[in-house]
Amino acid sequence: MADRRGFIRAGGLFATGFAVAGVAAEPVLASTSDPVLPLLGWHAALANRHYEPAVVAVIGSSSSEGVGSSRYGRGYVPMLAGNLCARFPVAGAAGGDVYTAAWGRPSGLWPVVLSGGVTTSTTGWGLKSAGLKAAGQTVTYPFTGTSVRVWHTVFPGGGAFTVTIDGATVATVGTHGPATDRDATWISPRLEPGHHTIVVTCVTPDVYVHGFAVLHGDENRGIHVYNGGHGGLTSGDFAGSAAGWAPRLRTIRPHLVILQLGVNDWRTRVPAATIGRNLKTIIATVRAYTDTSPSFVVYGSPRVSAGRSVQDFAEVSRAWQDVAADDDGGPGGSSAVAYFDLAARQPAPSADNSLGLYCEDLVHMTDRGAAFTADALASFLAP
């Protein structure tokens, strides 16, 4: 495979495949077989959105989770979902940010309410679930849509729960079984369009609820975005805990996977080379658990507040770019990994935050910063 790393590092090529001013076209063609191929799988799925869902999965840390936003739904992931649905509409299929985990940060703004039980970081999409340990403990989620799905885990000898929608019990689900199933799903009947409330109540322990997937006329089409952001986690957390999150890929079946990981690693002194290896492990894991041949985007952050890091941030940026350049899992052995360079679109908050894109901690994005990032990503992902 041709080595694309030197040219990508030099900033001579955007992931869309266009050479920047002053760079001759011939070296571009010589350095990579086809620079537009990384997102081809996603673009093909997007073109087919009228007939089947075009699915985006996000694996990330606090910025993906939405930490820093003034209210739930203003992080860059739900804003990106709204942008994509507005730019690529499907009549009668609202689409958007489909999945909400059973818990998240900041807890006071999270729309899911736990009554009893414990939060866990060992299983579920985004490594999040709520463990209901005693009868009567509940998970409650108000939503707007036409159907809802409860994602949960089946453990050997596990418990059972009831599902109540708008005050009426619609199902009793037994989660006990002979083997572990980390991507079990309960699917509601079709609901009238509008506002609803679902309550999962533990009947017998243990019940592990990952979260809720809500559809709104887009059960079988449109654009679906599944947010797996988890504040504080590193690339190593996801690479080393695949058994907890990867089985859910069989449900999600993504056509695009956004990897927003590496900043927490850098801030806690993880070497750039290790970050790159972890991201490659995550990409290989995704491919092992899905048959959709997804495209990938490695999210390149600008330099934020350094925390305890003593490592040059440029080394992390190079590692992100190398993950994209080294991949050969795309069409014809080309790369299926694109590099999204947010740092090329805004100043580093650690140097200049005069536009107010980042919070006072100079790490997390404000509402404005999240919307800015979502706009930039939507343009980057468009065919």
CSV table of C-alpha atoms in Angstrom, one decimal:
chain,number,residue,atom,x,y,z
A,1,MET,CA,0.0,0.0,0.0
A,2,ALA,CA,1.3,3.5,-0.9
A,3,ASP,CA,2.5,5.5,2.1
A,4,ARG,CA,0.2,8.5,2.4
A,5,ARG,CA,1.5,9.8,5.7
A,6,GLY,CA,4.1,12.3,4.6
A,7,PHE,CA,1.7,14.1,2.3
A,8,ILE,CA,-1.2,14.2,4.8
A,9,ARG,CA,1.0,15.5,7.5
A,10,ALA,CA,2.1,18.4,5.2
A,11,GLY,CA,-1.5,19.5,5.1
A,12,GLY,CA,-1.5,19.2,1.3
A,13,LEU,CA,-4.8,17.2,1.1
A,14,PHE,CA,-8.2,17.6,2.6
A,15,ALA,CA,-10.2,14.4,3.2
A,16,THR,CA,-12.5,15.4,0.4
A,17,GLY,CA,-9.6,14.9,-2.0
A,18,PHE,CA,-8.9,18.5,-3.2
A,19,ALA,CA,-5.4,19.8,-3.3
A,20,VAL,CA,-4.8,23.1,-1.6
A,21,ALA,CA,-3.5,26.1,-3.4
A,22,GLY,CA,0.1,25.9,-4.4
A,23,VAL,CA,0.3,22.1,-4.3
A,24,ALA,CA,0.6,20.4,-7.6
A,25,ALA,CA,-2.0,17.7,-8.4
A,26,GLU,CA,0.5,15.1,-9.6
A,27,PRO,CA,2.0,14.4,-6.1
A,28,VAL,CA,-1.6,14.0,-4.7
A,29,LEU,CA,-2.3,11.3,-7.2
A,30,ALA,CA,1.0,9.6,-6.6
A,31,SER,CA,0.6,9.6,-2.8
A,32,THR,CA,-2.7,7.8,-2.6
A,33,SER,CA,-4.8,5.6,-4.9
A,34,ASP,CA,-8.0,7.7,-4.5
A,35,PRO,CA,-8.4,10.3,-1.7
A,36,VAL,CA,-12.2,10.3,-1.9
A,37,LEU,CA,-12.6,6.6,-1.1
A,38,PRO,CA,-12.5,6.7,2.8
A,39,LEU,CA,-16.1,8.0,3.0
A,40,LEU,CA,-17.4,6.1,0.0
A,41,GLY,CA,-19.3,3.5,2.2
A,42,TRP,CA,-21.0,6.3,4.1
A,43,HIS,CA,-21.9,8.2,1.0
A,44,ALA,CA,-23.4,5.1,-0.6
A,45,ALA,CA,-25.5,4.5,2.5
A,46,LEU,CA,-26.5,8.2,2.6
A,47,ALA,CA,-27.7,7.9,-1.0
A,48,ASN,CA,-29.8,4.9,0.0
A,49,ARG,CA,-31.4,6.7,3.0
A,50,HIS,CA,-34.9,6.8,1.4
A,51,TYR,CA,-35.0,3.0,1.5
A,52,GLU,CA,-32.9,2.0,4.5
A,53,PRO,CA,-31.4,3.8,7.5
A,54,ALA,CA,-28.0,5.5,7.0
A,55,VAL,CA,-26.4,4.9,10.3
A,56,VAL,CA,-23.7,6.9,12.2
A,57,ALA,CA,-22.1,5.5,15.4
A,58,VAL,CA,-20.0,7.8,17.6
A,59,ILE,CA,-17.4,6.5,20.0
A,60,GLY,CA,-16.0,9.3,22.1
A,61,SER,CA,-15.3,11.0,25.4
A,62,SER,CA,-16.9,14.0,27.1
A,63,SER,CA,-17.2,16.2,24.1
A,64,SER,CA,-19.3,13.5,22.4
A,65,GLU,CA,-21.3,13.0,25.5
A,66,GLY,CA,-22.1,16.7,25.5
A,67,VAL,CA,-20.3,17.9,28.6
A,68,GLY,CA,-20.0,21.7,28.5
A,69,SER,CA,-23.4,22.3,26.9
A,70,SER,CA,-26.0,24.3,28.7
A,71,ARG,CA,-28.6,21.7,28.2
A,72,TYR,CA,-29.1,18.2,26.9
A,73,GLY,CA,-29.2,18.0,23.1
A,74,ARG,CA,-26.8,20.9,22.4
A,75,GLY,CA,-23.6,18.8,22.2
A,76,TYR,CA,-22.0,18.4,18.8
A,77,VAL,CA,-23.5,14.9,18.3
A,78,PRO,CA,-27.2,15.7,18.4
A,79,MET,CA,-26.5,19.0,16.5
A,80,LEU,CA,-24.7,17.0,13.8
A,81,ALA,CA,-27.7,14.6,13.6
A,82,GLY,CA,-30.0,17.6,13.1
A,83,ASN,CA,-27.7,19.0,10.5
A,84,LEU,CA,-27.5,15.8,8.5
A,85,CYS,CA,-31.3,15.3,8.6
A,86,ALA,CA,-31.9,18.9,7.5
A,87,ARG,CA,-29.3,18.6,4.7
A,88,PHE,CA,-30.4,15.1,3.5
A,89,PRO,CA,-34.1,15.0,4.4
A,90,VAL,CA,-36.5,12.0,3.9
A,91,ALA,CA,-40.2,12.9,3.8
A,92,GLY,CA,-42.0,11.6,6.8
A,93,ALA,CA,-38.9,10.4,8.6
A,94,ALA,CA,-37.7,12.9,11.1
A,95,GLY,CA,-34.5,11.0,12.1
A,96,GLY,CA,-31.8,12.5,14.2
A,97,ASP,CA,-30.1,11.6,17.5
A,98,VAL,CA,-31.7,8.2,18.1
A,99,TYR,CA,-30.0,6.8,21.2
A,100,THR,CA,-29.9,8.1,24.8
A,101,ALA,CA,-27.9,6.2,27.3
A,102,ALA,CA,-29.4,5.3,30.7
A,103,TRP,CA,-27.2,7.9,32.4
A,104,GLY,CA,-24.7,10.7,31.5
A,105,ARG,CA,-23.1,13.9,32.4
A,106,PRO,CA,-24.0,16.5,33.6
A,107,SER,CA,-26.4,14.3,35.5
A,108,GLY,CA,-28.8,17.2,36.4
A,109,LEU,CA,-29.4,17.8,32.7
A,110,TRP,CA,-29.6,14.2,31.5
A,111,PRO,CA,-33.2,13.3,30.4
A,112,VAL,CA,-33.2,9.8,31.9
A,113,VAL,CA,-34.0,9.5,35.6
A,114,LEU,CA,-32.9,6.6,37.8
A,115,SER,CA,-34.7,5.7,40.9
A,116,GLY,CA,-32.4,3.4,42.8
A,117,GLY,CA,-29.8,1.1,41.2
A,118,VAL,CA,-26.3,1.9,40.2
A,119,THR,CA,-24.5,3.4,37.2
A,120,THR,CA,-22.0,1.1,35.6
A,121,SER,CA,-19.2,1.6,33.0
A,122,THR,CA,-18.6,-2.0,32.0
A,123,THR,CA,-21.3,-2.8,29.4
A,124,GLY,CA,-23.5,-1.0,26.9
A,125,TRP,CA,-23.0,1.3,24.0
A,126,GLY,CA,-20.5,4.0,25.2
A,127,LEU,CA,-19.8,1.6,28.2
A,128,LYS,CA,-22.8,2.9,30.1
A,129,SER,CA,-25.7,1.0,31.7
A,130,ALA,CA,-27.9,1.3,34.8
A,131,GLY,CA,-27.9,-1.7,37.1
A,132,LEU,CA,-31.3,-2.3,38.8
A,133,LYS,CA,-30.5,-4.3,41.8
A,134,ALA,CA,-33.8,-4.6,43.6
A,135,ALA,CA,-37.5,-4.9,42.8
A,136,GLY,CA,-39.2,-1.6,42.3
A,137,GLN,CA,-36.1,0.3,41.1
A,138,THR,CA,-36.8,2.2,37.8
A,139,VAL,CA,-35.4,3.9,34.8
A,140,THR,CA,-37.7,6.6,33.3
A,141,TYR,CA,-37.3,8.4,30.0
A,142,PRO,CA,-39.7,10.9,28.3
A,143,PHE,CA,-39.4,11.0,24.5
A,144,THR,CA,-41.1,12.1,21.3
A,145,GLY,CA,-41.5,9.5,18.6
A,146,THR,CA,-43.4,6.6,17.1
A,147,SER,CA,-41.5,3.7,18.7
A,148,VAL,CA,-38.9,3.1,21.4
A,149,ARG,CA,-36.4,0.3,22.0
A,150,VAL,CA,-35.0,-0.7,25.4
A,151,TRP,CA,-31.3,-1.9,25.1
A,152,HIS,CA,-30.3,-4.2,27.9
A,153,THR,CA,-28.1,-7.1,28.8
A,154,VAL,CA,-29.0,-10.7,29.5
A,155,PHE,CA,-26.9,-12.3,32.1
A,156,PRO,CA,-27.1,-16.0,33.1
A,157,GLY,CA,-29.6,-16.2,36.0
A,158,GLY,CA,-30.5,-12.5,35.6
A,159,GLY,CA,-33.7,-10.8,36.5
A,160,ALA,CA,-36.9,-9.5,34.8
A,161,PHE,CA,-38.5,-6.1,34.3
A,162,THR,CA,-41.8,-4.5,33.2
A,163,VAL,CA,-42.1,-1.9,30.6
A,164,THR,CA,-44.7,0.9,31.1
A,165,ILE,CA,-45.6,3.4,28.4
A,166,ASP,CA,-47.8,6.4,29.3
A,167,GLY,CA,-48.9,4.7,32.5
A,168,ALA,CA,-49.9,1.4,30.8
A,169,THR,CA,-47.9,-1.8,31.3
A,170,VAL,CA,-47.1,-3.1,27.9
A,171,ALA,CA,-44.7,-6.0,28.6
A,172,THR,CA,-42.9,-8.1,31.1
A,173,VAL,CA,-39.4,-9.1,30.0
A,174,GLY,CA,-37.4,-11.9,31.5
A,175,THR,CA,-33.7,-11.3,31.1
A,176,HIS,CA,-32.5,-14.6,32.5
A,177,GLY,CA,-31.0,-17.0,30.0
A,178,PRO,CA,-28.4,-19.8,29.6
A,179,ALA,CA,-25.7,-17.4,28.2
A,180,THR,CA,-24.7,-13.8,28.3
A,181,ASP,CA,-26.2,-11.6,25.6
A,182,ARG,CA,-24.9,-8.0,25.7
A,183,ASP,CA,-27.1,-6.6,23.0
A,184,ALA,CA,-30.6,-7.7,23.9
A,185,THR,CA,-33.4,-5.4,22.7
A,186,TRP,CA,-37.0,-5.0,23.6
A,187,ILE,CA,-39.0,-3.2,20.8
A,188,SER,CA,-42.3,-1.4,21.5
A,189,PRO,CA,-45.4,-1.6,19.3
A,190,ARG,CA,-46.0,1.3,17.0
A,191,LEU,CA,-47.1,4.4,18.9
A,192,GLU,CA,-49.1,7.5,18.0
A,193,PRO,CA,-46.7,10.3,17.0
A,194,GLY,CA,-46.1,12.6,19.9
A,195,HIS,CA,-44.8,12.8,23.5
A,196,HIS,CA,-44.6,9.6,25.5
A,197,THR,CA,-42.9,8.4,28.7
A,198,ILE,CA,-41.4,4.9,29.2
A,199,VAL,CA,-40.6,3.4,32.6
A,200,VAL,CA,-38.5,0.2,33.0
A,201,THR,CA,-39.2,-1.3,36.5
A,202,CYS,CA,-37.1,-4.1,38.0
A,203,VAL,CA,-39.2,-7.1,39.0
A,204,THR,CA,-36.3,-9.4,40.0
A,205,PRO,CA,-32.6,-8.5,40.0
A,206,ASP,CA,-30.3,-8.0,38.2
A,207,VAL,CA,-31.5,-5.9,35.3
A,208,TYR,CA,-29.0,-3.8,33.3
A,209,VAL,CA,-30.5,-1.2,31.0
A,210,HIS,CA,-28.1,0.5,28.6
A,211,GLY,CA,-30.5,3.1,27.3
A,212,PHE,CA,-33.3,3.9,24.8
A,213,ALA,CA,-33.4,4.1,21.0
A,214,VAL,CA,-36.3,6.3,19.8
A,215,LEU,CA,-37.6,6.4,16.2
A,216,HIS,CA,-39.9,9.0,14.8
A,217,GLY,CA,-41.4,7.8,11.5
A,218,ASP,CA,-37.9,6.6,10.5
A,219,GLU,CA,-38.0,3.0,11.7
A,220,ASN,CA,-36.8,1.7,8.4
A,221,ARG,CA,-35.2,4.7,6.6
A,222,GLY,CA,-33.7,8.1,7.2
A,223,ILE,CA,-30.5,9.0,9.2
A,224,HIS,CA,-29.9,7.5,12.6
A,225,VAL,CA,-27.1,8.7,14.9
A,226,TYR,CA,-26.1,6.6,18.0
A,227,ASN,CA,-24.1,8.6,20.5
A,228,GLY,CA,-21.6,6.5,22.5
A,229,GLY,CA,-19.8,9.4,24.2
A,230,HIS,CA,-18.6,8.8,27.7
A,231,GLY,CA,-16.8,11.5,29.6
A,232,GLY,CA,-13.4,10.8,31.0
A,233,LEU,CA,-12.7,7.7,28.9
A,234,THR,CA,-9.6,7.2,26.8
A,235,SER,CA,-8.9,5.3,23.6
A,236,GLY,CA,-7.4,2.6,25.9
A,237,ASP,CA,-10.6,2.2,27.8
A,238,PHE,CA,-12.5,1.4,24.6
A,239,ALA,CA,-9.7,-0.7,23.1
A,240,GLY,CA,-9.4,-2.7,26.2
A,241,SER,CA,-13.2,-3.1,27.0
A,242,ALA,CA,-14.5,-4.2,23.6
A,243,ALA,CA,-16.6,-7.0,25.2
A,244,GLY,CA,-18.7,-4.3,26.9
A,245,TRP,CA,-19.6,-2.1,23.9
A,246,ALA,CA,-18.8,-3.9,20.7
A,247,PRO,CA,-21.7,-6.5,20.7
A,248,ARG,CA,-24.2,-3.6,20.3
A,249,LEU,CA,-22.7,-3.0,16.8
A,250,ARG,CA,-24.8,-5.9,15.7
A,251,THR,CA,-27.9,-3.8,16.5
A,252,ILE,CA,-26.5,-0.5,15.3
A,253,ARG,CA,-25.0,-1.7,12.0
A,254,PRO,CA,-23.2,1.5,11.3
A,255,HIS,CA,-22.2,2.9,7.9
A,256,LEU,CA,-20.0,5.6,9.5
A,257,VAL,CA,-18.1,5.5,12.8
A,258,ILE,CA,-16.8,8.7,14.3
A,259,LEU,CA,-13.9,8.3,16.7
A,260,GLN,CA,-13.5,11.3,19.1
A,261,LEU,CA,-10.7,9.9,21.3
A,262,GLY,CA,-7.2,10.8,22.3
A,263,VAL,CA,-7.4,14.1,24.1
A,264,ASN,CA,-7.9,12.4,27.5
A,265,ASP,CA,-5.0,10.1,26.7
A,266,TRP,CA,-2.8,13.0,25.9
A,267,ARG,CA,-3.8,14.9,29.0
A,268,THR,CA,-2.9,11.9,31.2
A,269,ARG,CA,0.5,11.3,29.5
A,270,VAL,CA,-0.4,8.4,27.3
A,271,PRO,CA,2.2,8.3,24.4
A,272,ALA,CA,0.9,9.2,20.9
A,273,ALA,CA,2.0,5.9,19.5
A,274,THR,CA,-0.2,4.1,22.0
A,275,ILE,CA,-3.1,6.3,21.1
A,276,GLY,CA,-2.7,5.3,17.5
A,277,ARG,CA,-2.5,1.6,18.3
A,278,ASN,CA,-5.6,1.9,20.4
A,279,LEU,CA,-7.6,3.6,17.6
A,280,LYS,CA,-6.5,0.9,15.2
A,281,THR,CA,-7.6,-1.7,17.6
A,282,ILE,CA,-11.1,0.0,17.9
A,283,ILE,CA,-11.4,0.1,14.1
A,284,ALA,CA,-10.5,-3.6,13.8
A,285,THR,CA,-13.1,-4.4,16.6
A,286,VAL,CA,-15.8,-2.5,14.8
A,287,ARG,CA,-15.1,-4.4,11.6
A,288,ALA,CA,-15.2,-7.7,13.4
A,289,TYR,CA,-18.6,-7.0,14.8
A,290,THR,CA,-20.4,-5.6,11.7
A,291,ASP,CA,-20.9,-6.5,8.1
A,292,THR,CA,-21.7,-3.1,6.8
A,293,SER,CA,-18.1,-2.1,5.7
A,294,PRO,CA,-18.3,1.2,7.5
A,295,SER,CA,-16.3,4.3,6.9
A,296,PHE,CA,-14.5,5.9,9.8
A,297,VAL,CA,-13.7,9.4,10.8
A,298,VAL,CA,-10.8,10.2,13.2
A,299,TYR,CA,-11.7,13.4,14.9
A,300,GLY,CA,-8.7,15.7,15.3
A,301,SER,CA,-9.1,18.1,18.1
A,302,PRO,CA,-7.3,21.5,18.5
A,303,ARG,CA,-4.9,21.7,21.4
A,304,VAL,CA,-7.0,22.1,24.5
A,305,SER,CA,-5.7,22.6,28.1
A,306,ALA,CA,-2.9,20.2,28.7
A,307,GLY,CA,-3.8,18.8,32.1
A,308,ARG,CA,-0.8,16.7,33.3
A,309,SER,CA,0.6,16.1,29.8
A,310,VAL,CA,4.2,16.9,28.9
A,311,GLN,CA,4.0,15.5,25.4
A,312,ASP,CA,4.0,17.7,22.3
A,313,PHE,CA,0.4,17.9,21.1
A,314,ALA,CA,1.7,17.8,17.5
A,315,GLU,CA,2.7,14.1,18.1
A,316,VAL,CA,-1.0,13.2,18.9
A,317,SER,CA,-2.1,15.1,15.7
A,318,ARG,CA,0.3,13.1,13.7
A,319,ALA,CA,-0.9,9.8,15.3
A,320,TRP,CA,-4.5,10.7,14.4
A,321,GLN,CA,-3.4,11.3,10.8
A,322,ASP,CA,-1.4,8.2,10.6
A,323,VAL,CA,-4.3,6.1,11.6
A,324,ALA,CA,-6.2,7.4,8.5
A,325,ALA,CA,-3.2,7.1,6.2
A,326,ASP,CA,-2.2,3.5,7.3
A,327,ASP,CA,-5.6,1.9,6.9
A,328,ASP,CA,-6.1,-0.5,4.0
A,329,GLY,CA,-9.7,-1.7,4.9
A,330,GLY,CA,-11.5,0.3,2.2
A,331,PRO,CA,-12.4,-0.3,-1.4
A,332,GLY,CA,-9.5,-1.9,-3.3
A,333,GLY,CA,-7.3,-1.9,-0.3
A,334,SER,CA,-7.5,1.9,0.1
A,335,SER,CA,-8.1,3.6,3.4
A,336,ALA,CA,-11.7,3.7,4.8
A,337,VAL,CA,-10.6,6.2,7.5
A,338,ALA,CA,-10.8,9.9,7.0
A,339,TYR,CA,-9.1,12.5,9.2
A,340,PHE,CA,-11.3,15.4,10.3
A,341,ASP,CA,-9.0,18.3,11.3
A,342,LEU,CA,-11.0,20.6,13.6
A,343,ALA,CA,-7.8,22.4,14.4
A,344,ALA,CA,-7.5,23.7,10.9
A,345,ARG,CA,-10.9,25.4,11.3
A,346,GLN,CA,-10.5,27.2,14.6
A,347,PRO,CA,-7.8,28.5,16.9
A,348,ALA,CA,-6.6,26.3,19.7
A,349,PRO,CA,-8.6,27.3,22.8
A,350,SER,CA,-5.4,26.9,24.9
A,351,ALA,CA,-4.1,29.9,22.9
A,352,ASP,CA,-7.2,31.9,21.9
A,353,ASN,CA,-10.7,31.5,23.1
A,354,SER,CA,-12.0,34.9,22.1
A,355,LEU,CA,-14.8,33.5,20.1
A,356,GLY,CA,-16.2,31.6,23.1
A,357,LEU,CA,-16.1,28.2,21.5
A,358,TYR,CA,-14.8,26.5,24.6
A,359,CYS,CA,-15.8,26.7,28.3
A,360,GLU,CA,-13.6,28.2,30.9
A,361,ASP,CA,-11.7,24.9,31.4
A,362,LEU,CA,-10.5,25.3,27.8
A,363,VAL,CA,-11.3,21.6,27.2
A,364,HIS,CA,-15.1,21.3,26.7
A,365,MET,CA,-17.2,23.0,24.1
A,366,THR,CA,-19.8,25.6,24.8
A,367,ASP,CA,-23.2,25.5,22.9
A,368,ARG,CA,-21.6,27.7,20.3
A,369,GLY,CA,-18.5,25.6,20.0
A,370,ALA,CA,-20.6,22.4,19.7
A,371,ALA,CA,-22.7,23.9,17.0
A,372,PHE,CA,-19.6,25.1,15.1
A,373,THR,CA,-18.1,21.6,15.2
A,374,ALA,CA,-21.4,20.1,14.1
A,375,ASP,CA,-21.6,22.5,11.1
A,376,ALA,CA,-18.0,21.7,10.2
A,377,LEU,CA,-18.5,17.9,10.5
A,378,ALA,CA,-21.7,18.0,8.4
A,379,SER,CA,-19.9,19.8,5.6
A,380,PHE,CA,-17.0,17.3,5.9
A,381,LEU,CA,-19.3,14.3,5.7
A,382,ALA,CA,-21.3,15.5,2.7
A,383,PRO,CA,-20.7,13.9,-0.7
